Structure formats: C-alpha cells, structure tokens
PDB file of C-alpha atoms in Angstrom:
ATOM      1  CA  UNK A   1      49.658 135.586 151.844  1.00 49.00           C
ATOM      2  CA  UNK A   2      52.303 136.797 149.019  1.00 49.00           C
ATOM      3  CA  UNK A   3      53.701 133.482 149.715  1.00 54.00           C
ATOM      4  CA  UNK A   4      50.744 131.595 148.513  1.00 54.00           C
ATOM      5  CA  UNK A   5      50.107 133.904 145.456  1.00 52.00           C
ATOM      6  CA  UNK A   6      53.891 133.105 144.442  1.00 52.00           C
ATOM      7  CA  UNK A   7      53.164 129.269 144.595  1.00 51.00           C
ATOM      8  CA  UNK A   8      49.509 129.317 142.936  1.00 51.00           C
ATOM      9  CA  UNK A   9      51.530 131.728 139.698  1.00 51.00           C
ATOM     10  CA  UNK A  10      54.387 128.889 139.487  1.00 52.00           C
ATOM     11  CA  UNK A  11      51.706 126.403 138.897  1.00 55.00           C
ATOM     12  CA  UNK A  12      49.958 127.911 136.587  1.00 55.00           C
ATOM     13  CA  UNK A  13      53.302 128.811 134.545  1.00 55.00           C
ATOM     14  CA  UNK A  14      54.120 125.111 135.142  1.00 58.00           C
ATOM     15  CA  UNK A  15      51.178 124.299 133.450  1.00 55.00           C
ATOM     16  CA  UNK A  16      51.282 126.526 130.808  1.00 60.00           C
ATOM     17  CA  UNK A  17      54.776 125.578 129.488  1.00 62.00           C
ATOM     18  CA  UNK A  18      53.292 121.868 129.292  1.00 66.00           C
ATOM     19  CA  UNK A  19      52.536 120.191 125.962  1.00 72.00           C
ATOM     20  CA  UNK A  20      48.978 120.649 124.583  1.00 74.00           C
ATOM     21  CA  UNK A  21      48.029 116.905 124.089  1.00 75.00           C
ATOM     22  CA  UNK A  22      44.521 115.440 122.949  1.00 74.00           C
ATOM     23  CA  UNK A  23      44.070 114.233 126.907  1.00 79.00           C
ATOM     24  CA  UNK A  24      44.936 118.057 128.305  1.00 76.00           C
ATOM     25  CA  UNK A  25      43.350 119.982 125.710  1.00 77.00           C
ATOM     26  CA  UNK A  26      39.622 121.107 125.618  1.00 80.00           C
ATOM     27  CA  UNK A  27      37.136 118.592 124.616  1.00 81.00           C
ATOM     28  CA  UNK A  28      37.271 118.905 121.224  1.00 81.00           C
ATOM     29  CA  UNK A  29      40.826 119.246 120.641  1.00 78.00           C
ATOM     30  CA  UNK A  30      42.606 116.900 118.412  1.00 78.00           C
ATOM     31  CA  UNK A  31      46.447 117.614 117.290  1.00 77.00           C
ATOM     32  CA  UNK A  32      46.811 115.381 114.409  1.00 75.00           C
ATOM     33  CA  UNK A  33      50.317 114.700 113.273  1.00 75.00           C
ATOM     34  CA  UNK A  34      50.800 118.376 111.137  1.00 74.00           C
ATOM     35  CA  UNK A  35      50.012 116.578 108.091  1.00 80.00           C
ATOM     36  CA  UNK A  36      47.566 117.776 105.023  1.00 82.00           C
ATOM     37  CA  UNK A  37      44.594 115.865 104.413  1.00 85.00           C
ATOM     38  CA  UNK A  38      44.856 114.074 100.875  1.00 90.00           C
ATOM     39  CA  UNK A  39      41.394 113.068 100.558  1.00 92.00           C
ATOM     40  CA  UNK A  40      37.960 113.302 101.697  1.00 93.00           C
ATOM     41  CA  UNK A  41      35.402 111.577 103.247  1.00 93.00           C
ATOM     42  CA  UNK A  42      32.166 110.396 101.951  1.00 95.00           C
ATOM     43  CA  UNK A  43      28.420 110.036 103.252  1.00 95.00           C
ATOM     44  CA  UNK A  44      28.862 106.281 103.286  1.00 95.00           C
ATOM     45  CA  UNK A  45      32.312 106.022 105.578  1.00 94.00           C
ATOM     46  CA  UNK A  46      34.747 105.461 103.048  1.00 95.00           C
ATOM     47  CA  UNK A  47      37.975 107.563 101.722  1.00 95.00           C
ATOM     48  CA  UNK A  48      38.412 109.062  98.684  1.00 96.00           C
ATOM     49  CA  UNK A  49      42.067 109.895  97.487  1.00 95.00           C
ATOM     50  CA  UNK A  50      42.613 112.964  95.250  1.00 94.00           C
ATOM     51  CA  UNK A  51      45.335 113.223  92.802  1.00 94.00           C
ATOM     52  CA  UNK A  52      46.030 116.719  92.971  1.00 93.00           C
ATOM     53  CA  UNK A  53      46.314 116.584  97.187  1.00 91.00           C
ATOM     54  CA  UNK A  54      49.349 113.742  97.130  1.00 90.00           C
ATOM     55  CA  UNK A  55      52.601 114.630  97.661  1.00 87.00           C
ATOM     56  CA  UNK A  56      55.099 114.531  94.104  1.00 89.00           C
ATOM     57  CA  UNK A  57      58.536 114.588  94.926  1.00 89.00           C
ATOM     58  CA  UNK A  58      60.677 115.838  91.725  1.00 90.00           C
ATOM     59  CA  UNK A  59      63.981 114.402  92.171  1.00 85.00           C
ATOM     60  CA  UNK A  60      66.913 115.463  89.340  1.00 87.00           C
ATOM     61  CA  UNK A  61      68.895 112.584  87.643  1.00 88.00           C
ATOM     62  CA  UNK A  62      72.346 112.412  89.122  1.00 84.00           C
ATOM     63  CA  UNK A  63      74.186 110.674  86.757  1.00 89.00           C
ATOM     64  CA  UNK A  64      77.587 112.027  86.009  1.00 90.00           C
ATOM     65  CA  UNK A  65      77.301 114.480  89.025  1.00 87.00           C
ATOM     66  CA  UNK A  66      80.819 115.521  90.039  1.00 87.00           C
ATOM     67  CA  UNK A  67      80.179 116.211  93.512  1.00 81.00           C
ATOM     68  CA  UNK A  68      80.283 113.121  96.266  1.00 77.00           C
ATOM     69  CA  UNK A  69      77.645 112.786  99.520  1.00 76.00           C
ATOM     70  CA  UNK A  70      78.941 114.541 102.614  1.00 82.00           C
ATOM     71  CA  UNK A  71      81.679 112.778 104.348  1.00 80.00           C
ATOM     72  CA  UNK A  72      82.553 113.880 107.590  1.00 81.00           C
ATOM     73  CA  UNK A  73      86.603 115.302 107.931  1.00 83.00           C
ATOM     74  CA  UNK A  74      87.287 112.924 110.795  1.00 84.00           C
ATOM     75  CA  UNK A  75      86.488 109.914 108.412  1.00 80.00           C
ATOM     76  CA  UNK A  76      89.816 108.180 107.760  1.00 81.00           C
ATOM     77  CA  UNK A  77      91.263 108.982 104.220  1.00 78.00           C
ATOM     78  CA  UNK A  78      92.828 105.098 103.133  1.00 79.00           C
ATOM     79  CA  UNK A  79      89.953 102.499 103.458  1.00 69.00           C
ATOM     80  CA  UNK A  80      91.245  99.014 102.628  1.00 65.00           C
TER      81      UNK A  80
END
C-alpha cells in the first residue's frame, strides 16, 4: 500500500514540474508570448495601434566613442 502512495506522489510531482502550455492548461488558458498589448481592438474586428503603447528605443550617438565592442582574450592579436 505505501508502495502505491509513493508512485501515485511521483506522478503528480512529475506533472507538476511540467510546462503549463495552452493544450495542458485549463480551458481558458492562453500563455501569449510575455509581450504588452500595443493596441486595442474594436467592435468591428479590426486593430487599432496606439502611439503611446509602442516600444521607443533611445539609442546614444557613438561617434568618437573611445571604447571598442567586446572582443574575446582568446581572439588572435595580428589579423592580416
């Protein structure tokens, strides 16, 4: 009897350590792709994008910048 209680709790912490995916998950589950929404949808089926939800990605000008890009040290030092 312990023997099967052992086996039925491995299963279930089999299961448990499983990936939640839409097909495992309850009925109404969906996982989406941990992404933010940058619109929303209207009465008629159709998207509407909003400025203020899109992503802005402030990059610096580099011109003139002393330091280099990461080289690795095992890179050799002469390159023809």
């Amino acid at each position: 009897m312990c023997k099967i209680w052992k086996e039925q709790y491995l299963c279930k912490h089999r299961a448990s350590l499983n990936i939640l995916t839409s097909k495992t998950g309850p009925r109404n589950y969906y996982k989406g792709k941990n992404c933010l929404s940058t619109g929303r949808h209207t009465s008629k089926g159709k998207y509407i994008l909003i400025a203020e939800k899109l992503v802005k990605y402030v990059v610096p000008d580099l011109t003139g910048f002393p330091l280099k890009p990461y080289v690795e040290h095992s890179t050799p030092k002469n390159i023809p």
